[in-house]
Coordinates of C-alpha atoms in Angstrom, one line a residue:
Chain A
M1 CA 0.0 0.0 0.0
I2 CA 1.5 3.3 -0.9
S3 CA 0.3 6.9 0.2
A4 CA -2.1 8.7 -1.8
N5 CA 0.3 11.4 -2.4
L6 CA 2.8 9.3 -3.7
S7 CA 0.5 7.5 -6.1
A8 CA -1.0 10.8 -7.3
I9 CA 2.8 11.7 -8.2
F10 CA 3.2 8.5 -10.1
Y11 CA -0.3 9.5 -11.9
L12 CA 1.2 12.7 -12.9
V13 CA 4.3 11.0 -14.2
S14 CA 2.3 8.7 -16.4
G15 CA 0.3 11.8 -17.7
V16 CA 3.4 13.4 -18.7
L17 CA 4.5 10.2 -20.5
F18 CA 1.4 10.2 -22.4
I19 CA 2.0 13.7 -23.6
L20 CA 5.6 12.6 -24.7
A21 CA 4.0 9.8 -26.5
L22 CA 1.9 12.3 -28.7
R23 CA 4.8 14.6 -29.0
G24 CA 6.8 11.9 -30.6
L25 CA 4.4 11.8 -33.5
S26 CA 5.7 15.0 -34.8
S27 CA 8.0 13.0 -37.0
P28 CA 8.2 9.3 -38.1
E29 CA 11.7 8.9 -36.6
T30 CA 10.7 10.0 -33.0
S31 CA 7.3 8.3 -33.2
R32 CA 8.4 4.7 -32.3
Q33 CA 10.2 6.0 -29.1
G34 CA 6.9 8.2 -28.3
N35 CA 4.9 4.8 -28.5
L36 CA 7.3 3.3 -26.0
F37 CA 6.7 6.4 -23.5
G38 CA 3.0 5.7 -23.8
I39 CA 3.4 2.0 -23.0
L40 CA 5.7 3.0 -20.1
G41 CA 3.0 5.6 -18.8
M42 CA 0.4 2.8 -18.9
I43 CA 2.4 0.4 -17.0
I44 CA 3.1 3.0 -14.2
A45 CA -0.6 3.9 -14.0
V46 CA -1.8 0.2 -13.8
T47 CA 1.0 -0.7 -11.3
V48 CA 0.4 2.3 -9.0
T49 CA -3.3 1.5 -8.9
F50 CA -2.8 -2.0 -7.8
L51 CA -0.2 -0.7 -5.1
S52 CA -2.6 1.9 -3.9
V53 CA -5.6 -0.3 -3.5
G54 CA -3.2 -3.0 -1.9
N55 CA -6.0 -5.5 -1.9
F56 CA -4.2 -8.6 -3.1
S57 CA -6.9 -11.0 -2.1
S58 CA -9.1 -13.3 -4.4
G59 CA -10.3 -10.2 -6.5
F60 CA -6.9 -9.6 -7.6
I61 CA -6.7 -12.9 -9.4
F62 CA -9.7 -12.1 -11.4
V63 CA -8.5 -8.6 -12.2
L64 CA -5.3 -10.3 -13.7
I65 CA -7.4 -13.0 -15.4
F66 CA -9.5 -10.2 -17.2
I67 CA -6.5 -8.0 -18.1
L68 CA -5.1 -11.2 -19.6
I69 CA -8.3 -12.1 -21.8
G70 CA -8.7 -8.5 -23.1
G71 CA -4.8 -8.2 -23.6
L72 CA -4.9 -11.5 -25.7
I73 CA -7.8 -10.4 -27.6
G74 CA -6.4 -6.9 -28.3
A75 CA -3.0 -8.3 -29.3
F76 CA -4.6 -10.8 -31.7
I77 CA -6.8 -8.0 -33.4
A78 CA -3.6 -5.9 -33.5
Y79 CA -1.5 -8.5 -35.3
K80 CA -4.4 -9.8 -37.7
I81 CA -6.0 -6.5 -38.8
P82 CA -5.4 -5.5 -42.4
M83 CA -4.1 -1.9 -42.7
T84 CA -7.0 -1.2 -45.0
A85 CA -9.5 -2.0 -42.1
M86 CA -7.8 0.7 -40.0
P87 CA -10.9 3.1 -39.8
E88 CA -13.2 0.2 -38.7
L89 CA -10.8 -0.7 -36.0
V90 CA -10.4 2.5 -34.6
A91 CA -14.1 3.0 -34.6
G92 CA -14.3 -0.3 -32.8
F93 CA -11.8 0.8 -30.3
H94 CA -13.6 4.1 -29.4
S95 CA -16.8 2.2 -28.7
L96 CA -14.9 0.1 -26.1
V97 CA -13.4 3.1 -24.5
G98 CA -17.0 4.5 -24.3
L99 CA -18.4 1.3 -22.9
A100 CA -15.5 1.0 -20.4
A101 CA -16.4 4.5 -19.3
V102 CA -19.9 3.6 -18.8
F103 CA -19.0 0.5 -16.9
V104 CA -16.7 2.3 -14.5
A105 CA -19.3 5.0 -13.8
I106 CA -21.9 2.2 -13.1
S107 CA -19.5 0.6 -10.8
A108 CA -18.9 3.8 -9.0
F109 CA -22.5 4.7 -8.6
V110 CA -23.4 1.2 -7.4
N111 CA -20.5 0.9 -4.9
P112 CA -19.2 4.6 -4.2
E113 CA -17.4 3.5 -1.1
A114 CA -14.7 1.6 -3.0
F115 CA -14.0 5.0 -4.7
N116 CA -14.3 7.2 -1.6
L117 CA -17.3 9.0 -3.1
G118 CA -19.8 8.6 -0.2
V119 CA -22.5 5.8 0.3
P120 CA -25.1 4.7 -2.1
G121 CA -27.9 7.2 -2.2
K122 CA -25.5 9.9 -0.8
I123 CA -22.9 10.3 -3.2
K124 CA -21.0 13.5 -3.1
L125 CA -22.6 16.2 -5.5
G126 CA -19.6 16.9 -7.3
S127 CA -18.6 13.4 -7.9
L128 CA -22.1 12.5 -9.1
I129 CA -22.3 15.2 -11.7
E130 CA -18.8 14.2 -13.0
M131 CA -19.9 10.7 -12.9
S132 CA -23.1 11.3 -14.9
I133 CA -21.6 13.3 -17.4
G134 CA -18.6 10.8 -17.8
A135 CA -21.3 8.1 -18.2
A136 CA -23.4 9.9 -20.7
V137 CA -20.6 11.1 -22.9
G138 CA -19.2 7.6 -22.6
A139 CA -22.7 6.2 -23.7
I140 CA -22.8 8.4 -26.7
T141 CA -19.3 7.5 -27.9
F142 CA -20.1 3.7 -27.6
S143 CA -23.3 3.6 -29.6
G144 CA -22.1 6.4 -32.0
S145 CA -18.9 4.4 -32.6
V146 CA -20.9 1.2 -33.0
I147 CA -22.7 2.9 -35.7
A148 CA -19.6 4.3 -37.4
F149 CA -18.2 0.8 -37.3
L150 CA -21.1 -0.7 -39.1
K151 CA -21.2 1.8 -41.5
L152 CA -17.4 1.5 -42.2
Q153 CA -17.5 -2.3 -42.1
G154 CA -20.3 -2.0 -44.9
I155 CA -22.8 -4.0 -42.6
M156 CA -24.8 -0.9 -42.6
S157 CA -25.3 1.3 -45.6
G158 CA -23.1 4.3 -46.0
S159 CA -25.7 6.4 -47.2
P160 CA -27.4 8.9 -44.7
I161 CA -30.5 7.8 -42.9
T162 CA -32.7 10.9 -42.6
F163 CA -36.2 11.2 -41.4
K164 CA -38.6 14.0 -40.8
G165 CA -38.2 15.8 -37.4
Q166 CA -34.8 14.2 -37.0
H167 CA -33.1 17.6 -35.7
P168 CA -36.0 18.5 -33.3
L169 CA -35.9 15.0 -32.0
N170 CA -32.1 15.0 -31.3
A171 CA -32.5 18.5 -29.7
I172 CA -35.3 17.3 -27.4
I173 CA -33.1 14.3 -26.2
L174 CA -29.9 16.2 -25.7
I175 CA -31.9 18.8 -23.6
S176 CA -33.5 15.8 -21.7
I177 CA -30.1 14.5 -20.9
V178 CA -29.1 17.7 -19.3
V179 CA -32.4 17.6 -17.3
L180 CA -31.9 14.1 -16.4
I181 CA -28.5 14.9 -14.9
Y182 CA -29.9 17.8 -13.0
L183 CA -32.6 15.6 -11.7
L184 CA -30.3 12.7 -10.8
C185 CA -28.1 15.1 -8.8
S186 CA -31.0 16.2 -6.8
T187 CA -32.5 12.8 -6.0
Q188 CA -29.7 10.2 -6.3
S189 CA -32.3 7.9 -7.8
S190 CA -30.8 4.9 -9.5
N191 CA -33.6 4.5 -11.8
L192 CA -32.8 8.1 -13.2
F193 CA -29.1 6.9 -13.7
W194 CA -30.3 3.9 -15.9
L195 CA -32.7 6.2 -17.9
L196 CA -29.8 8.6 -18.5
L197 CA -27.6 5.9 -19.9
T198 CA -30.4 4.6 -22.1
V199 CA -31.3 7.9 -23.5
S200 CA -27.3 8.8 -23.9
F201 CA -27.0 5.5 -25.8
L202 CA -30.1 6.5 -28.1
I203 CA -28.7 9.8 -28.9
G204 CA -25.2 8.5 -30.0
F205 CA -27.1 6.2 -32.3
L206 CA -29.4 9.0 -33.7
L207 CA -26.5 11.3 -34.1
I208 CA -24.6 9.3 -36.4
I209 CA -27.1 7.5 -38.6
P210 CA -27.6 10.6 -40.9
I211 CA -24.0 11.0 -41.5
G212 CA -22.7 9.4 -44.8
G213 CA -19.9 7.2 -45.4
A214 CA -17.3 9.8 -46.8
D215 CA -17.9 12.1 -43.8
M216 CA -16.6 9.3 -41.6
P217 CA -13.2 11.1 -41.3
V218 CA -15.1 13.6 -39.3
V219 CA -17.2 11.3 -37.3
I220 CA -14.3 9.1 -36.3
S221 CA -12.2 12.2 -35.1
M222 CA -15.4 13.6 -33.3
L223 CA -16.0 10.2 -31.5
N224 CA -12.2 10.1 -30.6
S225 CA -12.7 13.5 -29.1
Y226 CA -15.8 12.3 -27.1
S227 CA -14.0 9.2 -25.8
G228 CA -11.4 11.7 -24.3
W229 CA -14.1 13.8 -22.7
A230 CA -15.8 10.7 -21.2
A231 CA -12.4 9.5 -19.7
A232 CA -11.8 13.0 -18.4
G233 CA -15.3 13.0 -16.8
I234 CA -14.6 9.6 -15.0
G235 CA -11.0 11.1 -14.2
F236 CA -12.7 13.8 -12.1
T237 CA -14.9 11.4 -10.4
L238 CA -11.8 9.1 -9.4
E239 CA -9.6 12.2 -8.6
N240 CA -7.1 10.8 -11.1
T241 CA -4.6 13.0 -12.6
A242 CA -3.4 10.5 -15.3
L243 CA -7.0 10.1 -16.5
I244 CA -7.8 13.9 -16.3
I245 CA -4.6 14.7 -18.2
T246 CA -5.2 11.9 -20.9
G247 CA -8.9 12.8 -21.3
A248 CA -7.9 16.4 -22.0
L249 CA -5.2 15.4 -24.6
V250 CA -7.3 12.9 -26.2
G251 CA -10.3 15.3 -26.4
S252 CA -8.4 18.2 -27.9
S253 CA -6.6 15.8 -30.3
G254 CA -10.1 14.4 -31.7
A255 CA -11.3 18.1 -31.8
I256 CA -8.3 19.3 -33.9
L257 CA -8.6 16.3 -36.4
S258 CA -12.2 16.9 -36.8
Y259 CA -11.4 20.7 -37.5
I260 CA -8.7 19.8 -40.0
M261 CA -11.2 17.2 -41.7
C262 CA -14.0 19.7 -42.0
K263 CA -11.2 22.3 -43.3
G264 CA -10.4 19.6 -46.1
M265 CA -14.0 19.6 -47.1
N266 CA -14.7 23.3 -46.7
R267 CA -17.5 22.5 -44.5
S268 CA -18.5 23.7 -41.1
F269 CA -18.5 21.2 -38.3
F270 CA -22.3 21.6 -37.9
N271 CA -22.9 21.0 -41.7
V272 CA -21.3 17.7 -41.2
I273 CA -22.9 16.6 -37.9
L274 CA -26.3 17.6 -39.1
G275 CA -25.7 15.1 -41.9
G276 CA -27.6 14.3 -45.0
F277 CA -24.9 15.4 -47.2
G278 CA -24.9 13.8 -50.7
A279 CA -28.2 12.4 -50.2
T280 CA -30.2 15.5 -51.5
E281 CA -27.8 16.4 -54.3
D282 CA -28.1 13.0 -56.0
A283 CA -31.4 13.6 -57.6
S284 CA -30.6 16.9 -59.2
S285 CA -27.3 16.0 -60.7
T286 CA -28.6 12.8 -62.4
K287 CA -31.3 15.0 -64.1
S288 CA -28.8 17.5 -65.5
K289 CA -26.4 14.8 -66.5
E290 CA -26.1 15.0 -70.3
Q291 CA -24.0 12.6 -72.4
R292 CA -20.4 14.0 -72.8
P293 CA -17.7 12.4 -74.6
V294 CA -15.1 10.8 -72.6
K295 CA -11.7 9.2 -74.0
S296 CA -11.2 5.9 -72.5
G297 CA -8.0 3.8 -72.8
N298 CA -6.4 0.6 -71.9
A299 CA -3.4 -0.3 -69.8
D300 CA -1.3 -0.2 -72.9
D301 CA -2.0 3.4 -73.7
A302 CA -1.6 4.3 -70.0
A303 CA 1.6 2.6 -69.8
F304 CA 2.9 4.4 -73.1
L305 CA 1.9 7.8 -71.7
M306 CA 3.9 7.1 -68.4
K307 CA 6.9 5.5 -70.1
N308 CA 7.3 8.9 -72.0
A309 CA 6.8 11.1 -69.0
S310 CA 9.6 12.6 -66.8
S311 CA 7.6 13.0 -63.7
V312 CA 4.2 11.4 -62.5
I313 CA 2.1 12.4 -59.7
I314 CA 0.0 9.7 -58.0
V315 CA -3.2 10.8 -56.4
P316 CA -4.7 7.9 -54.1
G317 CA -8.0 7.8 -52.7
Y318 CA -10.5 5.5 -50.8
G319 CA -11.1 3.3 -54.0
M320 CA -7.3 2.3 -53.7
A321 CA -8.1 1.2 -50.1
V322 CA -11.2 -0.8 -51.4
A323 CA -9.4 -2.5 -54.2
Q324 CA -6.3 -3.2 -51.9
A325 CA -4.1 -1.9 -54.7
Q326 CA -1.4 -0.3 -52.7
H327 CA 1.1 -3.0 -53.3
A328 CA 0.4 -3.3 -56.8
L329 CA 0.8 0.6 -57.2
R330 CA 4.2 0.5 -55.5
E331 CA 5.3 -2.2 -58.0
M332 CA 4.3 0.0 -60.8
V333 CA 6.1 3.1 -59.3
D334 CA 9.2 0.7 -58.8
T335 CA 9.2 0.0 -62.5
L336 CA 8.7 3.6 -63.4
K337 CA 11.5 4.6 -61.2
K338 CA 13.8 2.1 -62.9
N339 CA 13.1 4.1 -66.2
D340 CA 14.3 7.2 -64.3
I341 CA 10.9 8.9 -64.0
K342 CA 10.4 10.9 -61.1
V343 CA 7.4 9.8 -59.0
S344 CA 5.7 11.5 -56.1
Y345 CA 2.4 10.9 -54.3
A346 CA -0.1 13.6 -53.5
I347 CA -2.6 13.1 -50.5
H348 CA -5.7 15.0 -49.9
P349 CA -6.6 15.7 -46.5
V350 CA -9.8 13.7 -46.6
A351 CA -8.8 10.9 -48.8
G352 CA -9.9 7.7 -47.3
R353 CA -12.1 7.3 -44.4
M354 CA -10.1 8.5 -41.5
P355 CA -7.2 11.0 -41.1
G356 CA -4.0 9.7 -42.6
H357 CA -5.7 6.6 -44.0
M358 CA -3.7 6.8 -47.2
N359 CA -0.5 7.6 -45.8
V360 CA -0.6 4.2 -43.6
L361 CA -1.5 2.3 -46.7
L362 CA 1.3 3.6 -48.7
A363 CA 3.7 3.0 -45.8
E364 CA 2.4 -0.7 -45.5
A365 CA 3.3 -0.9 -49.4
N366 CA 6.9 0.2 -48.5
V367 CA 6.5 3.6 -50.1
P368 CA 9.1 5.9 -48.4
Y369 CA 7.4 8.6 -46.5
D370 CA 9.3 11.3 -48.0
E371 CA 7.8 10.6 -51.4
V372 CA 4.4 11.3 -50.1
F373 CA 3.1 14.9 -49.8
E374 CA 0.2 16.9 -48.5
L375 CA -1.9 19.0 -50.5
E376 CA -0.5 22.4 -49.9
E377 CA 3.1 21.0 -50.5
I378 CA 2.6 19.5 -53.9
N379 CA -0.2 21.4 -55.4
N380 CA 2.0 23.7 -57.3
D381 CA 4.0 20.9 -58.9
F382 CA 1.0 19.6 -61.0
S383 CA 1.5 22.2 -63.6
N384 CA 5.2 20.8 -64.1
A385 CA 4.3 17.2 -64.0
D386 CA 3.6 15.0 -67.1
V387 CA 1.1 12.6 -65.9
A388 CA -1.2 12.6 -62.9
F389 CA -2.4 9.1 -62.1
V390 CA -5.6 9.2 -60.2
I391 CA -6.4 5.9 -58.4
G392 CA -9.6 5.6 -56.3
A393 CA -10.0 9.4 -55.7
N394 CA -12.7 11.5 -57.3
D395 CA -14.2 14.5 -55.6
V396 CA -10.9 15.6 -54.2
T397 CA -9.7 16.1 -57.8
N398 CA -12.9 17.8 -59.1
P399 CA -12.1 21.3 -60.7
V400 CA -15.7 22.3 -60.2
A401 CA -14.8 23.2 -56.7
K402 CA -12.8 26.0 -57.9
T403 CA -15.2 27.2 -60.7
D404 CA -18.7 26.6 -60.0
P405 CA -20.2 28.4 -56.9
Q406 CA -23.5 26.5 -57.2
S407 CA -21.6 23.3 -56.6
P408 CA -22.0 21.6 -53.2
I409 CA -18.3 21.2 -53.0
Y410 CA -17.4 24.9 -54.2
G411 CA -14.5 26.1 -52.0
M412 CA -13.1 22.7 -50.9
P413 CA -9.5 22.6 -51.4
V414 CA -8.7 20.2 -54.5
L415 CA -5.7 18.8 -56.0
D416 CA -5.0 20.7 -59.2
V417 CA -4.8 17.6 -61.3
E418 CA -6.0 19.1 -64.3
K419 CA -2.9 21.1 -64.6
C420 CA -1.0 18.2 -65.7
K421 CA -0.1 17.6 -69.2
S422 CA -2.2 14.4 -69.2
V423 CA -4.4 12.7 -66.7
L424 CA -4.9 9.0 -66.1
F425 CA -8.1 8.3 -64.2
V426 CA -8.5 4.8 -62.9
K427 CA -12.2 4.2 -62.2
R428 CA -14.8 1.5 -62.4
S429 CA -17.5 3.7 -64.2
L430 CA -18.4 7.3 -64.8
S431 CA -20.7 7.3 -61.8
P432 CA -20.3 10.4 -59.7
G433 CA -18.4 10.4 -56.4
Y434 CA -19.7 10.6 -52.8
A435 CA -20.8 14.5 -53.3
G436 CA -23.2 13.2 -55.9
I437 CA -21.8 15.5 -58.6
D438 CA -20.2 14.8 -61.9
N439 CA -16.5 15.3 -62.2
D440 CA -15.4 17.8 -65.0
L441 CA -12.1 16.1 -65.1
F442 CA -13.6 13.1 -66.8
Y443 CA -14.4 15.1 -70.0
K444 CA -11.3 17.1 -70.2
E445 CA -9.3 17.0 -73.4
N446 CA -6.0 15.5 -71.6
T447 CA -7.7 12.9 -69.4
L448 CA -7.7 9.4 -70.3
M449 CA -10.1 7.2 -68.5
L450 CA -9.2 3.7 -67.3
F451 CA -12.2 1.8 -66.7
A452 CA -11.2 -1.2 -64.5
D453 CA -10.6 -2.4 -60.9
A454 CA -7.9 -0.5 -59.6
K455 CA -5.6 -3.4 -58.8
K456 CA -6.0 -5.1 -61.9
M457 CA -5.3 -2.1 -63.9
T458 CA -2.2 -1.2 -62.0
E459 CA -0.9 -4.7 -62.3
E460 CA -1.6 -4.7 -66.3
I461 CA 0.2 -1.4 -66.5
T462 CA 3.2 -2.5 -64.9
K463 CA 3.3 -5.5 -67.3
N464 CA 3.1 -3.1 -70.3
L465 CA 5.8 -0.8 -69.0
Chain B
M1 CA -10.6 30.0 3.0
E2 CA -9.0 26.8 1.7
I3 CA -9.3 26.0 -2.1
D4 CA -11.4 23.0 -3.2
P5 CA -9.3 20.5 -4.5
L6 CA -11.5 20.3 -7.4
I7 CA -10.1 23.6 -8.6
F8 CA -6.7 22.0 -8.8
R9 CA -8.1 19.1 -10.8
L10 CA -9.7 21.6 -13.0
S11 CA -6.6 23.5 -13.5
I12 CA -4.8 20.3 -14.7
F13 CA -7.7 19.6 -16.9
I14 CA -7.8 23.1 -18.6
L15 CA -3.9 23.3 -19.0
S16 CA -3.7 19.9 -20.4
I17 CA -6.1 20.8 -23.0
F18 CA -3.7 23.5 -24.2
V19 CA -0.9 21.1 -24.0
G20 CA -2.8 18.8 -26.1
Y21 CA -3.9 21.6 -28.5
Y22 CA -0.3 22.4 -29.2
V23 CA 1.2 19.0 -29.2
V24 CA -1.4 17.6 -31.7
W25 CA -0.9 20.6 -34.0
S26 CA 2.8 19.6 -34.2
V27 CA 1.9 16.1 -35.2
T28 CA 2.6 15.4 -38.9
P29 CA -0.6 14.9 -41.0
S30 CA 1.0 11.5 -42.4
L31 CA 0.8 10.3 -38.8
H32 CA -2.7 11.1 -38.0
T33 CA -4.0 7.4 -38.1
P34 CA -1.1 6.3 -35.7
L35 CA -2.3 9.3 -33.6
M36 CA -5.8 8.1 -33.4
S37 CA -5.0 4.6 -32.5
V38 CA -2.5 5.8 -29.7
T39 CA -5.0 8.3 -28.4
N40 CA -7.1 5.4 -28.2
A41 CA -4.7 3.3 -26.2
I42 CA -3.9 6.1 -23.8
S43 CA -7.5 6.8 -23.1
S44 CA -8.0 3.3 -21.9
V45 CA -6.1 4.4 -18.8
I46 CA -9.6 4.4 -17.6
I47 CA -8.5 0.9 -16.6
V48 CA -7.3 2.2 -13.3
G49 CA -11.1 3.0 -12.5
A50 CA -12.0 -0.5 -13.6
I51 CA -9.1 -2.0 -11.4
I52 CA -10.3 0.0 -8.3
A53 CA -13.8 -1.4 -8.9
G54 CA -12.6 -5.0 -9.5
L55 CA -10.4 -5.0 -6.3
A56 CA -13.0 -3.7 -4.1
G57 CA -15.1 -6.8 -3.7
N58 CA -14.4 -8.6 -0.4
S59 CA -13.4 -12.3 -0.2
Q60 CA -16.9 -13.5 0.5
N61 CA -18.4 -11.9 -2.3
I62 CA -16.1 -11.1 -5.3
F63 CA -18.8 -10.7 -7.8
N64 CA -21.1 -8.1 -6.8
T65 CA -22.6 -5.6 -9.3
S66 CA -20.0 -3.2 -8.8
S67 CA -17.0 -5.4 -9.4
I68 CA -18.7 -7.3 -12.2
F69 CA -19.0 -4.2 -14.2
G70 CA -15.3 -3.4 -13.0
F71 CA -14.1 -6.8 -14.4
L72 CA -16.0 -6.0 -17.7
A73 CA -14.5 -2.7 -17.9
I74 CA -11.1 -4.3 -17.3
A75 CA -11.4 -6.5 -20.2
L76 CA -12.6 -3.8 -22.5
A77 CA -9.8 -1.4 -21.5
A78 CA -7.3 -4.1 -21.8
I79 CA -8.4 -4.9 -25.4
N80 CA -7.9 -1.2 -26.2
I81 CA -4.6 -0.9 -24.5
F82 CA -2.9 -4.0 -25.9
G83 CA -4.7 -3.7 -29.2
G84 CA -4.0 0.1 -29.4
F85 CA -0.4 0.3 -28.6
L86 CA 0.4 -2.9 -30.6
V87 CA -1.4 -1.6 -33.7
T88 CA 0.3 1.8 -33.4
Q89 CA 3.9 -0.1 -33.2
R90 CA 3.0 -2.0 -36.3
M91 CA 2.1 0.9 -38.2
L92 CA 4.9 3.1 -37.1
A93 CA 7.4 0.4 -38.0
M94 CA 6.2 0.6 -41.7
Y95 CA 7.0 4.2 -41.9
K96 CA 10.6 4.2 -43.6
K97 CA 12.7 6.6 -45.4
K98 CA 13.9 6.5 -48.9
K99 CA 16.8 4.1 -49.1
K100 CA 20.1 5.7 -50.0
D101 CA 21.4 2.9 -52.1
K102 CA 18.7 2.7 -54.8
K103 CA 18.9 0.6 -57.8

């Protein structure tokens, strides 16, 4: 058994180690060391908790058993998961943090003595407020992440689900959560506590269903942020510094990522959260679509174009992830490089289904990270490049965002792909992208459409090079 | 008059938000996915609360409502801790610089 003061200092140390873990991510070289700091911080926090409770009776064995069970499952998932499934994995993990927060809050509510919070029915007011906020946010994180997971996994349709009166209903539920917390704190009734949890689960579900598949980068970041605030809420209840620091870090991290993602789409946070994007525009765009001529080619044409180029820029998107084409792409690039062609990759901030999704996939395919560039870094280079190879991206290359103020994506930062001497566009069909609008790039003079599966097409091009 | 300890915790909280703000802005965009998985792992430090709940049961009655929820939360958080850190490690190991000796 160690003193409360000593354990508080150790919790502070682990909080600092967590800060260093995030700090390490400022560059790939320091990131691996950062992760080790994070692991160390976690070991310290867990060890100190055991020592401060100091109860090594029969419960201790069960705690170890459950850590072991969870740890094995976690390790198994971590080694098995394909990199393309990373968005689903992260959404799934968020739901677990949320649910764990809810469970801890329930434990504390049922048995407040264990946490020094008073006795059942007479829990300290401050603790009860913190606990109920933590539980509510945790529940929202859980059900929201489950929906996000189902949408990403394709079990649930990625298209937005909207119905009449959705927003007023959500508003009423959110207000009722606040009212319930107030009532709970004044009556200490356990029924109200369960009701609060139920309603919070419900709102998490309702908040995410109207948001479409390609807005998932924002949703995942937002849920990341929520899981942090939930942890912080529980941290206040348990008076635990490590948890408070971590909660704040994670909360602000998720909020910043959401902001970056929204900026990448030139949409306000509320526009994304209120949802329904892409569903309404669909109808109008199909009506106005006239048949315009496109040039389509085969792998041979593409190989010819690239062989005669001196620089090629690759623009990957979610379609590359779906087709698992990153390895085939790297092989194609290797062949190009052997012919002394300069190749670089251009990544749009919202390419893929989560922040940094494309970077991880390219890293998996052994693409060196110093060949991969962000939008601002590379956008000026398109005018000097000979070929742009767009694989699985669509809306993020649409020049309409710069020219047509009527377009739903107007003002969104896009990659200036059309400035290249020629554009190769690997796509299955001419169907519009997520925003439901036609891409002008398809019909440009210098665009060659390659209608095929991304992986097959890349492999064929490699053969023809 | 004495200051409520809550105020100190609130100060830590607010300052940590600022620390988080500046630290996260300095994260390079190409590492945003590992950032999410590692924040996932560290937010599972909520396991400390679950451990307290799990250890609270006395020897006659290990499985009361509180400790059962504690045990479940331990398992969930442990999935996240191990899964989160390991998958981050796996991803970070893939980020390589251009090899000097090309050809």
